PDB file of C-alpha atoms in Angstrom:
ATOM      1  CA  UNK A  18     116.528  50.906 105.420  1.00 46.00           C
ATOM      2  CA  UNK A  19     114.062  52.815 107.606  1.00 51.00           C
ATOM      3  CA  UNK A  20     111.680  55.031 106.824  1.00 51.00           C
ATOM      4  CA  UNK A  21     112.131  58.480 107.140  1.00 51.00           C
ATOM      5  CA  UNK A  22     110.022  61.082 108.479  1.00 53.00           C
ATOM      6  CA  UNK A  23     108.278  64.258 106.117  1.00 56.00           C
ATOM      7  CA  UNK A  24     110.340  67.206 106.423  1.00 74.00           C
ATOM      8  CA  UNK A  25     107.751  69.511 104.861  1.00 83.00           C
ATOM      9  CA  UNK A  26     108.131  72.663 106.573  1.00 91.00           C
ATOM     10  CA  UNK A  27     104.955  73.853 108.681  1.00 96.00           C
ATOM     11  CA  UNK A  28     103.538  76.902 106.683  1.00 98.00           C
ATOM     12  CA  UNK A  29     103.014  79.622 109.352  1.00 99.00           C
ATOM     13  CA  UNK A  30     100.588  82.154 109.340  1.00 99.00           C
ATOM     14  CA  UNK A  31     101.565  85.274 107.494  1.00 99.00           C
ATOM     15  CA  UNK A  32     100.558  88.947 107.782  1.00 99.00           C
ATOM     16  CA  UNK A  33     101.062  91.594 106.062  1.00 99.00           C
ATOM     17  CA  UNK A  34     100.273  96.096 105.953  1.00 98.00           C
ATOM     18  CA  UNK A  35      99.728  97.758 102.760  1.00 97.00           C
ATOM     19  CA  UNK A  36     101.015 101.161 103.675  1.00 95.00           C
ATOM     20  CA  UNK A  37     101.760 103.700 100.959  1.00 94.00           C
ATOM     21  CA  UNK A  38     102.273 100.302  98.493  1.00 96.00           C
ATOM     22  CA  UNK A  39     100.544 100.238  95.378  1.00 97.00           C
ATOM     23  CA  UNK A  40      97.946  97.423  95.099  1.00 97.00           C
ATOM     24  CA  UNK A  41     100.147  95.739  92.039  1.00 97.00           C
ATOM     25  CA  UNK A  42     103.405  95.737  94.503  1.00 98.00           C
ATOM     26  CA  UNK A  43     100.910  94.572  97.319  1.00 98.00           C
ATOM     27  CA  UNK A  44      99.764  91.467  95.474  1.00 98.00           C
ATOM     28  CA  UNK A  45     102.993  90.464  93.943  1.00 98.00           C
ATOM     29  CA  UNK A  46     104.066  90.465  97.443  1.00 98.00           C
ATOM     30  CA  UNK A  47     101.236  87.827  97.900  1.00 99.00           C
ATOM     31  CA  UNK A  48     101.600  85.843  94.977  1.00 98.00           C
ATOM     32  CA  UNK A  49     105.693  85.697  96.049  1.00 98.00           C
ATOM     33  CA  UNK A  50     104.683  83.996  99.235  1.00 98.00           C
ATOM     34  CA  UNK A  51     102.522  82.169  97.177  1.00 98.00           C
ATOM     35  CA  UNK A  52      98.834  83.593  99.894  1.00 99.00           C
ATOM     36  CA  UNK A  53      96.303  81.635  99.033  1.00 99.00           C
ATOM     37  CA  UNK A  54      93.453  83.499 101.287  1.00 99.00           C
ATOM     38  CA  UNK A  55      93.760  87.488 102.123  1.00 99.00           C
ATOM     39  CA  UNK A  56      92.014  88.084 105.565  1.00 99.00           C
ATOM     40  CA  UNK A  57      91.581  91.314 106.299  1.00 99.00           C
ATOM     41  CA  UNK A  58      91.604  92.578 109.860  1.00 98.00           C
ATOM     42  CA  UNK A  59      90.889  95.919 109.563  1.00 97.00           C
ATOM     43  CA  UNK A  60      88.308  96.769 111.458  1.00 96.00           C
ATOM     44  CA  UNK A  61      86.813  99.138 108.855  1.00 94.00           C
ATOM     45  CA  UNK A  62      87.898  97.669 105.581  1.00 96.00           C
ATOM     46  CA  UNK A  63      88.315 101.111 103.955  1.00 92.00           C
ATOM     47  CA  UNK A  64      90.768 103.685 103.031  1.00 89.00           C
ATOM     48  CA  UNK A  65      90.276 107.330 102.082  1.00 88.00           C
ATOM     49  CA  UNK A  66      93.486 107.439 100.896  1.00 87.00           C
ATOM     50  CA  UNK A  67      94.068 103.979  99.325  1.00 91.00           C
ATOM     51  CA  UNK A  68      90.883 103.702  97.789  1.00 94.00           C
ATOM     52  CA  UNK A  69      92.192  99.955  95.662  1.00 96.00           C
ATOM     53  CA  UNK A  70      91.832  98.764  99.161  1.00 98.00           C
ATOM     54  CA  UNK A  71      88.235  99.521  99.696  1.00 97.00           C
ATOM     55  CA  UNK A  72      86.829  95.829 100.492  1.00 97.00           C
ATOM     56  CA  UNK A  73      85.039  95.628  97.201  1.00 97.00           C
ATOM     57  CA  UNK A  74      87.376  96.501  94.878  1.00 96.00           C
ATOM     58  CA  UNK A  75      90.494  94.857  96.650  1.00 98.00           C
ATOM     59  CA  UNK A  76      88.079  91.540  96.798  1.00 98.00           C
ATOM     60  CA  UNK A  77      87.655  92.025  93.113  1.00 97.00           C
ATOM     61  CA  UNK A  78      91.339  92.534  92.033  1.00 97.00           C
ATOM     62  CA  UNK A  79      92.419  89.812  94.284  1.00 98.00           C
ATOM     63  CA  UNK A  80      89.887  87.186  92.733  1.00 98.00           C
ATOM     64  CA  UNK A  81      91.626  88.072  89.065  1.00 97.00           C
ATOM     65  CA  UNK A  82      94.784  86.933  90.831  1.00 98.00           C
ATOM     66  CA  UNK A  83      93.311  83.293  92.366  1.00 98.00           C
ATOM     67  CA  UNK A  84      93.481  84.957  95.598  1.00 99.00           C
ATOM     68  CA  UNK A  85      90.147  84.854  97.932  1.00 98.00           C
ATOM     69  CA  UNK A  86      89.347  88.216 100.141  1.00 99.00           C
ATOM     70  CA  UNK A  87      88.045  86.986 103.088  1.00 98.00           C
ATOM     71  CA  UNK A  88      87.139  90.072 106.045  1.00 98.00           C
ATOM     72  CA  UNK A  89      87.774  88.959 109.619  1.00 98.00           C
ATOM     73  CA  UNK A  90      87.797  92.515 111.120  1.00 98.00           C
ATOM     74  CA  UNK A  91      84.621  92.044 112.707  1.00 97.00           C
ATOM     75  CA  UNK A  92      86.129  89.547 114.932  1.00 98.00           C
ATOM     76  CA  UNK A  93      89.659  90.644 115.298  1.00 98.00           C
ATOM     77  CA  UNK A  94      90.322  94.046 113.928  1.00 97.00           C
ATOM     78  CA  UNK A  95      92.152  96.711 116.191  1.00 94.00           C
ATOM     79  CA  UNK A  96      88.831  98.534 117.087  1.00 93.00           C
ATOM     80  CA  UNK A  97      86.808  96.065 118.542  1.00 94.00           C
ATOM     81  CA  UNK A  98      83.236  97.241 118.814  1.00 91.00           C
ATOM     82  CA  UNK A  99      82.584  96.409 122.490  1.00 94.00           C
ATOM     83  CA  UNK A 100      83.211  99.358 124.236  1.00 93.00           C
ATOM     84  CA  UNK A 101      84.844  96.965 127.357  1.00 94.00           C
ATOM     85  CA  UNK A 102      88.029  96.181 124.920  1.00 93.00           C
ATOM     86  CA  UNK A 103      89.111  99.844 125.952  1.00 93.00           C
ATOM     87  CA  UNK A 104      90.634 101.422 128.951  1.00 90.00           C
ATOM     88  CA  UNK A 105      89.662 105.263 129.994  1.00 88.00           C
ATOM     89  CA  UNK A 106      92.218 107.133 127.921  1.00 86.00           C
ATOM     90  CA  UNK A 107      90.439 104.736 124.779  1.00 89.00           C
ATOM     91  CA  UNK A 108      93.308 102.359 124.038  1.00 90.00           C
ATOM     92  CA  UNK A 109      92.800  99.333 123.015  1.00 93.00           C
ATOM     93  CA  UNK A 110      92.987  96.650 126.338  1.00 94.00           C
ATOM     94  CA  UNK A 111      94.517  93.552 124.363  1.00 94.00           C
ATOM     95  CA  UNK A 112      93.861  90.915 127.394  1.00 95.00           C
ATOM     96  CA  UNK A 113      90.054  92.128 127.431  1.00 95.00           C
ATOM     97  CA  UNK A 114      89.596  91.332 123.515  1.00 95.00           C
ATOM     98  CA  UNK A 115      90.835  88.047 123.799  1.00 97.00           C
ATOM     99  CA  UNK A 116      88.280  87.510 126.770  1.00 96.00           C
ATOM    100  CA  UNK A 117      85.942  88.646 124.123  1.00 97.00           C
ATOM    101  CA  UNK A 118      83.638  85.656 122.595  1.00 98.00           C
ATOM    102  CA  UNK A 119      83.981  87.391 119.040  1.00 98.00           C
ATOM    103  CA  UNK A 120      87.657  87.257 119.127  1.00 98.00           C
ATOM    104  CA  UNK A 121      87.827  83.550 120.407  1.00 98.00           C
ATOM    105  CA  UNK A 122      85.781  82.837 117.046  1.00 98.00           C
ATOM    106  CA  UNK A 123      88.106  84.564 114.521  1.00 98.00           C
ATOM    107  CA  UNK A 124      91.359  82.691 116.426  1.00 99.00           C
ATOM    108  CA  UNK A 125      89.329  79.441 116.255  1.00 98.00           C
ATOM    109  CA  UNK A 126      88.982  79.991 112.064  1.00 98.00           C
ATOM    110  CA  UNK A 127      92.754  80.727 112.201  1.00 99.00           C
ATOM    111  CA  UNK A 128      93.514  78.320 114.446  1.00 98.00           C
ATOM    112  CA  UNK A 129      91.607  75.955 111.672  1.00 98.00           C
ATOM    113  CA  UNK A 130      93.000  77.293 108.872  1.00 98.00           C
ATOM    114  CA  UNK A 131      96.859  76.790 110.125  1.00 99.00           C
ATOM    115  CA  UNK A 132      95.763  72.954 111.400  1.00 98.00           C
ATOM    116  CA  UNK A 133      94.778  72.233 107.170  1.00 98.00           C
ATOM    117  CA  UNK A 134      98.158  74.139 106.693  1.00 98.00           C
ATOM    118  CA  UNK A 135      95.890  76.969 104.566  1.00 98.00           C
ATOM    119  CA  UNK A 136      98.562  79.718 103.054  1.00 98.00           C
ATOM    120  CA  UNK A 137      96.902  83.286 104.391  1.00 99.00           C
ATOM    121  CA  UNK A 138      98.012  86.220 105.187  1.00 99.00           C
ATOM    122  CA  UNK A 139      96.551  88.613 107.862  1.00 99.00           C
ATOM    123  CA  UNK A 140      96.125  92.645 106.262  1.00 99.00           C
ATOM    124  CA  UNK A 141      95.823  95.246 107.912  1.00 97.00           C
ATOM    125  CA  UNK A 142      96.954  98.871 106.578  1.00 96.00           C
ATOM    126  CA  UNK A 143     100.152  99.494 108.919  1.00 94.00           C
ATOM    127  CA  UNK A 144     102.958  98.796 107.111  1.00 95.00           C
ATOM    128  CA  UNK A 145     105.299  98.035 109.898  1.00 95.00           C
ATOM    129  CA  UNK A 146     104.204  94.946 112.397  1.00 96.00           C
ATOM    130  CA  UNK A 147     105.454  96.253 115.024  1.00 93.00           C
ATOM    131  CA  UNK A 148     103.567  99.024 115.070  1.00 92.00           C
ATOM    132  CA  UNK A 149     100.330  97.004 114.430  1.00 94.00           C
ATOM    133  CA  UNK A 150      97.779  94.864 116.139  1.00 95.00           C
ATOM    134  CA  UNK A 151      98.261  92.006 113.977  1.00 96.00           C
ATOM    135  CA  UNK A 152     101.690  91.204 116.057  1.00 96.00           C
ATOM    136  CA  UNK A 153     100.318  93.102 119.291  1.00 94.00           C
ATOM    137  CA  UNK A 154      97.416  91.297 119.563  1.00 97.00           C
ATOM    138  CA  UNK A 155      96.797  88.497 117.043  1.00 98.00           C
ATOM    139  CA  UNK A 156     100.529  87.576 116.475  1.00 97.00           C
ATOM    140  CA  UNK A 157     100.433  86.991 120.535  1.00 96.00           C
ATOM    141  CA  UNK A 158      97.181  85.035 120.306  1.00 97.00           C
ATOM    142  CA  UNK A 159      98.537  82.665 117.751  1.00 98.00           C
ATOM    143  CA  UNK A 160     101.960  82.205 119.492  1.00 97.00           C
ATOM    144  CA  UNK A 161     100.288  81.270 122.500  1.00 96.00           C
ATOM    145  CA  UNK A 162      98.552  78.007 120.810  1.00 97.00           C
ATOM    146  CA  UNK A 163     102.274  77.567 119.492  1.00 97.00           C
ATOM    147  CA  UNK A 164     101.457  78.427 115.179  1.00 98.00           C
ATOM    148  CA  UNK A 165     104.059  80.470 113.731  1.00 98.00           C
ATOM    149  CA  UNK A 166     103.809  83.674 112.621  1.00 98.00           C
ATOM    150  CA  UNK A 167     105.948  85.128 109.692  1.00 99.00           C
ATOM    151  CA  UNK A 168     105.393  89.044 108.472  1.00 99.00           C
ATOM    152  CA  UNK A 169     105.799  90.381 105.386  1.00 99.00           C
ATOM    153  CA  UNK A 170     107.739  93.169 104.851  1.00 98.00           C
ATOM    154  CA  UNK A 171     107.503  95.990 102.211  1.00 95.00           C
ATOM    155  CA  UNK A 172     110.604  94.790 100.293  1.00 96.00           C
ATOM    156  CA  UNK A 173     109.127  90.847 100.218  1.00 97.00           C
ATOM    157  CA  UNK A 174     111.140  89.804 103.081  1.00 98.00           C
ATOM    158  CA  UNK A 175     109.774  87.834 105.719  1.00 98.00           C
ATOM    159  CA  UNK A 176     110.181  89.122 109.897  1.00 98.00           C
ATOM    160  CA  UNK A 177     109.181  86.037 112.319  1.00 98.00           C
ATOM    161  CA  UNK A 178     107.029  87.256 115.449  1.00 97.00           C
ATOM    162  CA  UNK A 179     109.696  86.561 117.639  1.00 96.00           C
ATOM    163  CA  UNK A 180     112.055  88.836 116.152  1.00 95.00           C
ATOM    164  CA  UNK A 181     109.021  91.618 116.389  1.00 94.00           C
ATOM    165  CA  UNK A 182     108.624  91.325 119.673  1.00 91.00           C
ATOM    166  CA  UNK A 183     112.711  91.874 120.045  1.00 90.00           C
ATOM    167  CA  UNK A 184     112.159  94.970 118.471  1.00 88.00           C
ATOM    168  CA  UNK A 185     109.382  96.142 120.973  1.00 84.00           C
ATOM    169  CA  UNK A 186     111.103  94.852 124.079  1.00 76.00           C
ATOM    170  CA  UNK A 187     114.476  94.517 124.875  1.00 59.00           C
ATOM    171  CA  UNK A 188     114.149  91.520 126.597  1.00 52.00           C
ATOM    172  CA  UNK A 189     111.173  90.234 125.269  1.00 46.00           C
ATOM    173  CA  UNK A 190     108.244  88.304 126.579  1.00 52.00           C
ATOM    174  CA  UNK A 191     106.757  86.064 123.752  1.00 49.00           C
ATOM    175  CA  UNK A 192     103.776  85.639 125.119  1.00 51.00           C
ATOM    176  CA  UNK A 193     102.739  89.047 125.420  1.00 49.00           C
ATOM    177  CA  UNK A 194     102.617  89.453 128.964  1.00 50.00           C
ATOM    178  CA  UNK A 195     104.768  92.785 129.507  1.00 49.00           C
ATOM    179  CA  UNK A 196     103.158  96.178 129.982  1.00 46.00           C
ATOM    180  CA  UNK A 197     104.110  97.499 126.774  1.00 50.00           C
ATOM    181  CA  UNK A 198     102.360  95.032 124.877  1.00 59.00           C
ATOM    182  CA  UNK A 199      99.174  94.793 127.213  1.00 60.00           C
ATOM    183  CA  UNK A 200      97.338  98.252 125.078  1.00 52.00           C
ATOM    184  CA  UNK A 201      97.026 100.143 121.345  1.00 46.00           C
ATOM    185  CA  UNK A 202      99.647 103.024 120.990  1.00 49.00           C
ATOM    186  CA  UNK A 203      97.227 105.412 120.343  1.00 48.00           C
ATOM    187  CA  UNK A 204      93.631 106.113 121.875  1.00 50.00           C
ATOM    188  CA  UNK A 205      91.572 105.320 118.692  1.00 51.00           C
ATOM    189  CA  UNK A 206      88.426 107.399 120.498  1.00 53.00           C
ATOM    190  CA  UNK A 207      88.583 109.343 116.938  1.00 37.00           C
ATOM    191  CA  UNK A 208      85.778 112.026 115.543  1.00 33.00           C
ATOM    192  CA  UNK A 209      83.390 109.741 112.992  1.00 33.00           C
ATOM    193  CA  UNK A 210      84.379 111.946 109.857  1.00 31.00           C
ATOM    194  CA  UNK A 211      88.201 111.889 110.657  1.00 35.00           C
ATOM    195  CA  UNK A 212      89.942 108.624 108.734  1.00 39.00           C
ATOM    196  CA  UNK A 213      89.923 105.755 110.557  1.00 41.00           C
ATOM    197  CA  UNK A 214      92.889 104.041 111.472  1.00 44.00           C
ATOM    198  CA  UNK A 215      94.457 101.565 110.138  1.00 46.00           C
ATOM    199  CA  UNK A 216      93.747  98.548 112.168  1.00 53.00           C
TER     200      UNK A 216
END
């Protein structure tokens, strides 16, 4: 009889937006998919309005759950420091962070963390991924060195990057290459006392 090969699925790369959720719904969410590491990607890892995930307190709560906080939004948040990462109207220029030596370190740690097959999920504060950078512009990165991406919804369900990118293109380009996928929605050139957003 000959031997047969694993069939232990590859664990993707999750992601996940709080929203309006409450931090108990958001972590059940996580321990559900069983997240092992939280890496937040917010760029300013604060909420006015959802103060549980201010990055103290939601790296407190999460290590009373076995889960570690670790903040990445230095790297790869949606509102990159360098002022090059943004075109004249002040959206974000996706191709011109990934050129970006600081973002080519915080893929390399992901790009790690999927090769030891690490269960993480990326957080940002939109709830929807396909109105966030972490499909936009991270779930792109990551499909482009071929590691799966999976989403979690607000219900627990799980949306694959592929069918994301459906939803933001008709006829999709996976790889991020289509106009529509090239900038930020918005122009995050914002006053400092207004509250940032969420990416």
């Amino acid at each position: 009889m000959e031997p047969t090969e694993s069939l232990t699925p590859v664990v993707p790369i999750f992601t996940i937006g709080y929203g309006n959720m409450t931090l108990a719904n958001f972590v059940d969410k996580l321990r559900q998919h069983e997240i092992h590491f939280l890496v937040d990607v917010r760029s300013q890892p604060y909420s006015r309005y959802q103060t549980d995930y201010n990055k103290a307190q939601l790296a407190e709560h999460l290590t009373q759950h076995g889960i570690r906080y670790v903040f990445l939004g230095d790297a790869l948040g949606g509102r990159p420091p360098d002022p090059d990462c943004y075109t004249q109207d002040g959206k974000v220029a996706y191709e011109r962070c990934r050129e970006k030596p600081f973002y080519q370190d915080g893929m390399k740690r992901l790009e790690t963390a999927f090769t030891k097959q690490v269960r993480l999920a990326l957080m940002c504060g939109c709830a929807k991924p396909e109105m966030c950078h972490r499909s936009k512009l991270i779930g792109v990165s990551l499909g482009r060195l071929h590691i799966p991406v999976m989403h979690i919804l607000g219900d627990g369900a799980l949306m694959s990057q592929e069918t994301v990118m459906r939803l933001l293109e008709p006829t999709p380009d996976l790889f991020g290459d289509s106009p529509q996928l090239g900038t930020s929605r918005k122009s995050y050139r914002i006053e400092e006392d207004q509250e940032p957003p969420y990416s």
